[in-house]
mmCIF file of C-alpha atoms in Angstrom:
data_model
loop_
_atom_site.group_PDB
_atom_site.id
_atom_site.type_symbol
_atom_site.label_atom_id
_atom_site.label_comp_id
_atom_site.label_asym_id
_atom_site.label_seq_id
_atom_site.Cartn_x
_atom_site.Cartn_y
_atom_site.Cartn_z
ATOM 1 C CA LYS A 4 17.452 -35.620 16.686
ATOM 2 C CA LEU A 5 17.357 -34.834 12.967
ATOM 3 C CA PHE A 6 14.300 -32.589 13.259
ATOM 4 C CA LYS A 7 15.843 -30.765 16.208
ATOM 5 C CA LYS A 8 19.134 -30.246 14.344
ATOM 6 C CA VAL A 9 17.405 -28.917 11.213
ATOM 7 C CA ALA A 10 15.127 -26.621 13.233
ATOM 8 C CA GLU A 11 18.071 -25.196 15.175
ATOM 9 C CA HIS A 12 19.879 -24.535 11.901
ATOM 10 C CA ILE A 13 16.850 -22.741 10.454
ATOM 11 C CA ILE A 14 16.450 -20.655 13.612
ATOM 12 C CA GLY A 15 20.121 -19.679 13.417
ATOM 13 C CA LEU A 16 19.890 -18.352 9.873
ATOM 14 C CA ASP A 17 19.828 -14.573 9.476
ATOM 15 C CA LYS A 18 17.071 -14.832 6.899
ATOM 16 C CA LEU A 19 15.163 -17.514 5.068
ATOM 17 C CA SER A 20 15.316 -15.960 1.597
ATOM 18 C CA GLU A 21 17.321 -18.933 0.283
ATOM 19 C CA PHE A 22 14.250 -21.126 0.795
ATOM 20 C CA LYS A 23 11.723 -21.283 -2.004
ATOM 21 C CA ALA A 24 8.009 -21.204 -1.198
ATOM 22 C CA GLN A 25 7.659 -24.962 -1.615
ATOM 23 C CA GLY A 26 10.653 -25.547 0.641
ATOM 24 C CA LEU A 27 9.103 -23.522 3.464
ATOM 25 C CA SER A 28 5.805 -25.296 2.933
ATOM 26 C CA ASN A 29 7.480 -28.715 2.996
ATOM 27 C CA ILE A 30 9.398 -27.922 6.175
ATOM 28 C CA VAL A 31 6.396 -26.929 8.279
ATOM 29 C CA TRP A 32 4.307 -29.729 6.749
ATOM 30 C CA ALA A 33 6.998 -32.286 7.669
ATOM 31 C CA TYR A 34 7.233 -31.088 11.276
ATOM 32 C CA ALA A 35 3.449 -31.165 11.681
ATOM 33 C CA THR A 36 3.133 -34.566 10.016
ATOM 34 C CA ALA A 37 5.927 -36.067 12.109
ATOM 35 C CA GLU A 38 4.421 -34.454 15.216
ATOM 36 C CA GLU A 39 7.760 -32.751 15.862
ATOM 37 C CA SER A 40 7.198 -29.678 17.977
ATOM 38 C CA HIS A 41 9.523 -26.751 17.469
ATOM 39 C CA PRO A 42 7.702 -23.464 18.201
ATOM 40 C CA LYS A 43 10.728 -21.230 17.539
ATOM 41 C CA MET A 44 11.189 -22.682 14.069
ATOM 42 C CA PHE A 45 7.474 -22.295 13.277
ATOM 43 C CA LYS A 46 7.681 -18.681 14.478
ATOM 44 C CA LYS A 47 10.721 -17.956 12.313
ATOM 45 C CA VAL A 48 9.066 -19.371 9.191
ATOM 46 C CA ALA A 49 5.831 -17.464 9.915
ATOM 47 C CA ARG A 50 7.680 -14.183 10.424
ATOM 48 C CA HIS A 51 9.530 -14.695 7.157
ATOM 49 C CA ILE A 52 6.312 -15.333 5.224
ATOM 50 C CA ILE A 53 4.558 -12.379 6.866
ATOM 51 C CA GLY A 54 7.497 -10.142 5.932
ATOM 52 C CA LEU A 55 7.296 -10.986 2.239
ATOM 53 C CA GLU A 56 5.878 -8.260 0.020
ATOM 54 C CA ASN A 57 3.415 -10.749 -1.449
ATOM 55 C CA LEU A 58 2.797 -14.462 -1.713
ATOM 56 C CA SER A 59 2.824 -14.670 -5.504
ATOM 57 C CA LYS A 60 5.596 -17.297 -5.483
ATOM 58 C CA PHE A 61 3.459 -19.595 -3.320
ATOM 59 C CA LYS A 62 1.410 -22.128 -5.227
ATOM 60 C CA ALA A 63 -2.010 -23.212 -4.017
ATOM 61 C CA GLN A 64 -0.529 -26.406 -2.552
ATOM 62 C CA ASP A 65 2.091 -24.394 -0.635
ATOM 63 C CA LEU A 66 -0.559 -22.177 0.955
ATOM 64 C CA SER A 67 -2.721 -25.141 1.852
ATOM 65 C CA ASN A 68 0.197 -27.058 3.380
ATOM 66 C CA ILE A 69 1.346 -24.063 5.408
ATOM 67 C CA VAL A 70 -1.959 -23.281 7.120
ATOM 68 C CA TRP A 71 -2.667 -27.006 7.550
ATOM 69 C CA ALA A 72 0.728 -27.454 9.236
ATOM 70 C CA TYR A 73 0.247 -24.551 11.646
ATOM 71 C CA ALA A 74 -3.238 -25.755 12.606
ATOM 72 C CA THR A 75 -2.131 -29.383 12.952
ATOM 73 C CA ALA A 76 0.929 -28.480 15.022
ATOM 74 C CA GLU A 77 -1.255 -26.163 17.126
ATOM 75 C CA GLU A 78 1.120 -23.304 16.367
ATOM 76 C CA SER A 79 -0.908 -20.144 16.686
ATOM 77 C CA HIS A 80 0.122 -17.355 14.349
ATOM 78 C CA PRO A 81 -2.809 -15.034 13.523
ATOM 79 C CA LYS A 82 -0.737 -12.700 11.327
ATOM 80 C CA LEU A 83 0.309 -15.618 9.120
ATOM 81 C CA PHE A 84 -3.283 -16.794 8.736
ATOM 82 C CA LYS A 85 -4.344 -13.228 7.935
ATOM 83 C CA LYS A 86 -1.628 -12.839 5.276
ATOM 84 C CA VAL A 87 -2.571 -16.132 3.591
ATOM 85 C CA ALA A 88 -6.302 -15.315 3.710
ATOM 86 C CA GLU A 89 -5.748 -11.871 2.206
ATOM 87 C CA HIS A 90 -3.682 -13.422 -0.570
ATOM 88 C CA ILE A 91 -6.440 -15.943 -1.331
ATOM 89 C CA ILE A 92 -9.064 -13.171 -1.334
ATOM 90 C CA GLY A 93 -6.948 -11.194 -3.789
ATOM 91 C CA LEU A 94 -6.724 -14.023 -6.318
ATOM 92 C CA ASP A 95 -8.875 -13.660 -9.429
ATOM 93 C CA LYS A 96 -10.010 -17.254 -9.189
ATOM 94 C CA LEU A 97 -9.334 -20.336 -7.131
ATOM 95 C CA SER A 98 -9.040 -22.809 -9.997
ATOM 96 C CA GLU A 99 -5.408 -23.590 -9.072
ATOM 97 C CA PHE A 100 -6.650 -25.061 -5.789
ATOM 98 C CA LYS A 101 -7.454 -28.750 -5.778
ATOM 99 C CA ALA A 102 -10.418 -30.033 -3.793
ATOM 100 C CA GLN A 103 -8.215 -31.292 -0.959
ATOM 101 C CA GLY A 104 -6.373 -27.967 -0.849
ATOM 102 C CA LEU A 105 -9.590 -26.014 -0.402
ATOM 103 C CA SER A 106 -10.732 -28.503 2.194
ATOM 104 C CA ASN A 107 -7.448 -28.268 4.103
ATOM 105 C CA ILE A 108 -7.484 -24.480 4.057
ATOM 106 C CA VAL A 109 -10.943 -24.020 5.543
ATOM 107 C CA TRP A 110 -10.289 -26.913 7.960
ATOM 108 C CA ALA A 111 -7.078 -25.207 9.112
ATOM 109 C CA TYR A 112 -8.781 -21.856 9.718
ATOM 110 C CA ALA A 113 -11.612 -23.485 11.663
ATOM 111 C CA THR A 114 -9.242 -25.710 13.650
ATOM 112 C CA ALA A 115 -6.923 -22.813 14.492
ATOM 113 C CA GLU A 116 -9.976 -20.688 15.344
ATOM 114 C CA GLU A 117 -8.803 -18.064 12.868
ATOM 115 C CA SER A 118 -11.810 -16.158 11.656
ATOM 116 C CA HIS A 119 -11.682 -14.742 8.158
ATOM 117 C CA PRO A 120 -15.225 -14.404 6.769
ATOM 118 C CA LYS A 121 -14.151 -12.926 3.412
ATOM 119 C CA MET A 122 -11.895 -15.881 2.696
ATOM 120 C CA PHE A 123 -14.593 -18.364 3.711
ATOM 121 C CA LYS A 124 -17.030 -16.539 1.406
ATOM 122 C CA LYS A 125 -14.586 -16.632 -1.505
ATOM 123 C CA VAL A 126 -14.006 -20.365 -1.090
ATOM 124 C CA ALA A 127 -17.752 -21.010 -0.752
ATOM 125 C CA ARG A 128 -18.504 -18.985 -3.896
ATOM 126 C CA HIS A 129 -15.854 -20.956 -5.781
ATOM 127 C CA ILE A 130 -17.281 -24.322 -4.689
ATOM 128 C CA ILE A 131 -20.875 -23.237 -5.401
ATOM 129 C CA GLY A 132 -19.810 -22.097 -8.871
ATOM 130 C CA LEU A 133 -18.325 -25.454 -9.841
ATOM 131 C CA GLU A 134 -20.303 -27.487 -12.344
ATOM 132 C CA ASN A 135 -20.194 -30.481 -10.021
ATOM 133 C CA LEU A 136 -18.285 -31.737 -7.013
ATOM 134 C CA SER A 137 -16.937 -34.926 -8.578
ATOM 135 C CA LYS A 138 -13.336 -33.973 -7.780
ATOM 136 C CA PHE A 139 -14.142 -33.747 -4.084
ATOM 137 C CA LYS A 140 -13.631 -36.902 -2.056
ATOM 138 C CA ALA A 141 -16.009 -37.687 0.784
ATOM 139 C CA GLN A 142 -13.359 -36.534 3.294
ATOM 140 C CA ASP A 143 -12.971 -33.194 1.488
ATOM 141 C CA LEU A 144 -16.714 -32.536 1.612
ATOM 142 C CA SER A 145 -16.917 -33.636 5.231
ATOM 143 C CA ASN A 146 -14.019 -31.361 6.235
ATOM 144 C CA ILE A 147 -15.482 -28.426 4.332
ATOM 145 C CA VAL A 148 -18.918 -28.542 5.902
ATOM 146 C CA TRP A 149 -17.359 -29.222 9.323
ATOM 147 C CA ALA A 150 -15.109 -26.166 8.900
ATOM 148 C CA TYR A 151 -17.978 -23.897 7.882
ATOM 149 C CA ALA A 152 -20.124 -25.112 10.775
ATOM 150 C CA THR A 153 -17.267 -24.826 13.281
ATOM 151 C CA ALA A 154 -16.233 -21.377 12.056
ATOM 152 C CA GLU A 155 -19.918 -20.376 12.000
ATOM 153 C CA GLU A 156 -19.663 -19.428 8.352
ATOM 154 C CA SER A 157 -22.274 -20.232 5.748
#
């Protein structure tokens, strides 16, 4: 009942500009994690993010959580995935992304069947350029290679 009430409130808002990037990220992450389906709310959040001039206020963790949530909740939104991928491609470097964040991002794109070769290449180049992979847990590495194989990226 709580999730339904909150989602209906969010849907009823004229705009979502009062929500900070982390707040939006936390909302969709919570719904996906709790397996609470609310397609209209996911659509409203996606449209808001797509409508932003840029994603500069979104931290690496926010971006990772958002695409992970949409993939996990099986909420298809190609324009959202495209906007996030283009933002990642435009970053000078990916050092702000933790190992799990990178893993979750490529996993989300592969799971959602959202192709974005340039983003996959940028992430791969970043990982290849690291001195070592000691910060990557076994699950991170497993998810990464699974994502690249599934997305037919290399």
